[in-house]
Coordinates of C-alpha atoms in Angstrom, one line a residue:
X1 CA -29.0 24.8 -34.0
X2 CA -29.5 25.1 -37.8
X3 CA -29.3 22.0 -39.5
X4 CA -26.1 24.1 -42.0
X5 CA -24.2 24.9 -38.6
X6 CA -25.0 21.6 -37.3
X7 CA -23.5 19.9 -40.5
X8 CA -20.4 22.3 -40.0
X9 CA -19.9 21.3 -36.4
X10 CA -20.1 17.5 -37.4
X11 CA -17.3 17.6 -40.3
X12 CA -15.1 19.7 -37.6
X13 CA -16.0 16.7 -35.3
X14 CA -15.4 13.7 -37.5
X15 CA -12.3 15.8 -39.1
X16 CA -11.0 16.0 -35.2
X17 CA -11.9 12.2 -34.2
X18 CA -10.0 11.1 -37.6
X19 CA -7.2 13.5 -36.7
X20 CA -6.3 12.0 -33.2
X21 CA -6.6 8.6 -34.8
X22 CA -3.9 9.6 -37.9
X23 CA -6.7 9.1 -40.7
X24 CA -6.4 12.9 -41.9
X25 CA -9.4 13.6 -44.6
X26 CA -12.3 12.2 -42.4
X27 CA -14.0 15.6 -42.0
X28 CA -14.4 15.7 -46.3
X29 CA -15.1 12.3 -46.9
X30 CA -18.6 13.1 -44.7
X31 CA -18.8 16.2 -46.4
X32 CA -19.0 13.9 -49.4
X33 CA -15.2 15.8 -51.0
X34 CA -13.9 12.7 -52.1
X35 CA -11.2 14.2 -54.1
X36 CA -10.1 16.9 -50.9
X37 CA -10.7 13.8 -48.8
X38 CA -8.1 11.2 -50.8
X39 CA -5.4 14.2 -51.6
X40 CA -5.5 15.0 -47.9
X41 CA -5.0 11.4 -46.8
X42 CA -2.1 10.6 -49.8
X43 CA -0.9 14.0 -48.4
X44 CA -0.3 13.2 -44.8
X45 CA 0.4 9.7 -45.3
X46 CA 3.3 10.5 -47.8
X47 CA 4.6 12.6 -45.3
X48 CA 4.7 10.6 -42.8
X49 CA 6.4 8.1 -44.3
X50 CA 9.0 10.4 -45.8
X51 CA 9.8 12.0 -42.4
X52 CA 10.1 8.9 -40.9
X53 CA 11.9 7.4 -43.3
X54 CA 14.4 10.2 -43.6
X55 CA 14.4 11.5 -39.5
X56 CA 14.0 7.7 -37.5
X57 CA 14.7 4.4 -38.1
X58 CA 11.8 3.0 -40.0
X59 CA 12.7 -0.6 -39.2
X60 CA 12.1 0.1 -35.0
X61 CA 10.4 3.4 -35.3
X62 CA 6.8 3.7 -33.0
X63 CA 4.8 6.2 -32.4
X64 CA 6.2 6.7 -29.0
X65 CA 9.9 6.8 -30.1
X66 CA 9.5 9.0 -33.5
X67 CA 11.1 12.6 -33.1
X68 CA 9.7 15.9 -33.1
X69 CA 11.2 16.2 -36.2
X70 CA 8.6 13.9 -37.7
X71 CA 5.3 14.6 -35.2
X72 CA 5.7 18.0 -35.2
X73 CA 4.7 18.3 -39.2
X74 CA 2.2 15.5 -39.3
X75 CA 0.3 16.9 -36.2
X76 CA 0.7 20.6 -38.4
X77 CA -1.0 18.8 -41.3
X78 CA -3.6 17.2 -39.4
X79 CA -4.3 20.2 -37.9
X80 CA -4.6 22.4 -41.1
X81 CA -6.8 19.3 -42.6
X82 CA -9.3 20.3 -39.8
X83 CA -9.4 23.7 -40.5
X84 CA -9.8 23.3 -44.1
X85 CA -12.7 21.1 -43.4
X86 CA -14.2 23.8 -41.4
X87 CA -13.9 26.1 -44.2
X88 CA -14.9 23.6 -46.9
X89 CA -18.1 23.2 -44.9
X90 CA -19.0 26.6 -44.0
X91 CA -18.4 27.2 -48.1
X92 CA -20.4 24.6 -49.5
X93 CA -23.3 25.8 -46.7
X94 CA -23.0 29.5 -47.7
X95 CA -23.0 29.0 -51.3
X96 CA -26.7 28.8 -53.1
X97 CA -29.0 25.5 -52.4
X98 CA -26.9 24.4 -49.7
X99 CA -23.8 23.5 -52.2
X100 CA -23.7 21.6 -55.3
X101 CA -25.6 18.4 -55.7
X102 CA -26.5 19.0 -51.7
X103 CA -30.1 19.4 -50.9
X104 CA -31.2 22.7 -49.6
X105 CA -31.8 22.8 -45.5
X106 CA -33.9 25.6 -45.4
X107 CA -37.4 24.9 -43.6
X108 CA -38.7 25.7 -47.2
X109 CA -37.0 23.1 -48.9
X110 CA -38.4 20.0 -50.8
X111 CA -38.8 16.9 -48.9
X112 CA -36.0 14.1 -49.5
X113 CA -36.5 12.2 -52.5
X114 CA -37.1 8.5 -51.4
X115 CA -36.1 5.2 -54.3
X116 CA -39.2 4.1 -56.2
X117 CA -37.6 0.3 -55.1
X118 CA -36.6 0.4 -51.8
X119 CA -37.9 3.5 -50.7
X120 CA -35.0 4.9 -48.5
X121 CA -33.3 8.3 -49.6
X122 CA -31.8 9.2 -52.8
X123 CA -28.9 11.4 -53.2
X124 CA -29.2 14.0 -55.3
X125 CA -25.4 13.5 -56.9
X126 CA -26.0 10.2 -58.3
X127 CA -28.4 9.0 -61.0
X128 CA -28.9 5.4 -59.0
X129 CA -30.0 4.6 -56.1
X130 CA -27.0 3.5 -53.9
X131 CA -28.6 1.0 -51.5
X132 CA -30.4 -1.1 -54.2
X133 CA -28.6 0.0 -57.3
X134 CA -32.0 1.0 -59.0
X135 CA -32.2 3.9 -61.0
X136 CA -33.7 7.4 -59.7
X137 CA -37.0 6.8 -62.0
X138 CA -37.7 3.0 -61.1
X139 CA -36.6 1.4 -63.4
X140 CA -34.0 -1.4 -63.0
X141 CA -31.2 -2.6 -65.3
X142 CA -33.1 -6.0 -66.7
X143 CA -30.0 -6.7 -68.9
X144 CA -27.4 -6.9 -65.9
X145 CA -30.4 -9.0 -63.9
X146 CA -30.5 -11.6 -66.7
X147 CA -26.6 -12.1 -67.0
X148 CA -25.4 -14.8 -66.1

């Protein structure tokens, strides 16, 4: 398997495994869609508390005891958050480079870049490095070190 499919098949994954638990947006936070990933949690959350606050009792309501009025639409939205996943993925792996700010996972791309600091990888996205919080060229922030 292609490391592009095999990235597709693991946001459908984690987009399935945070579906059956109720944490719709899973699948685009590991595709790195923070915005797509927080609107589709507010999204189903909001829901779900609207439907059961308007179709059960919110006071004894479990998820056992909630109506098909209310399940129905969030297992609907959970299911369309997969599939938008899917398609999020398979877009950002189709377009050029391997999607913006993504590295490219063709057997001719450039190896990772590794932090001058700590040496583990760098993302491409950010300017810093996000496991030591020094910056992409080596150099550290000396006026945030001296603070006191």
């Amino acid at each position: 398997m292609a490391d592009t499919e095999r990235r597709v098949v693991v946001a459908v994954i984690v987009s399935v495994v945070g579906a059956t638990i109720g944490v719709a947006g899973a699948g685009h936070a590991y595709l790195r869609e923070w915005g797509r990933a927080f609107a589709w949690f507010s999204f189903v959350l909001g829901s779900g508390l609207v439907l059961t606050a308007t179709f059960a009792d919110p006071a004894t309501a479990t998820p056992s005891t909630l109506p098909l009025r209310v399940t129905a639409p969030l297992v609907l939205f959970l299911t369309l958050n997969t599939i938008d996943a899917y398609y999020v993925a398979r877009r950002s792996e189709a377009s050029t480079g391997g999607g913006a700010g993504r590295r490219a996972t063709t057997g001719d791309a450039d190896p990772a870049v590794s932090c001058p600091s700590c040496g583990r990888e760098l993302d491409p996205e950010l300017s810093f490095c996000p496991w030591c919080a020094g910056s992409r060229d080596g150099e550290r922030d000396e006026t945030r070190d001296g603070r006191p």
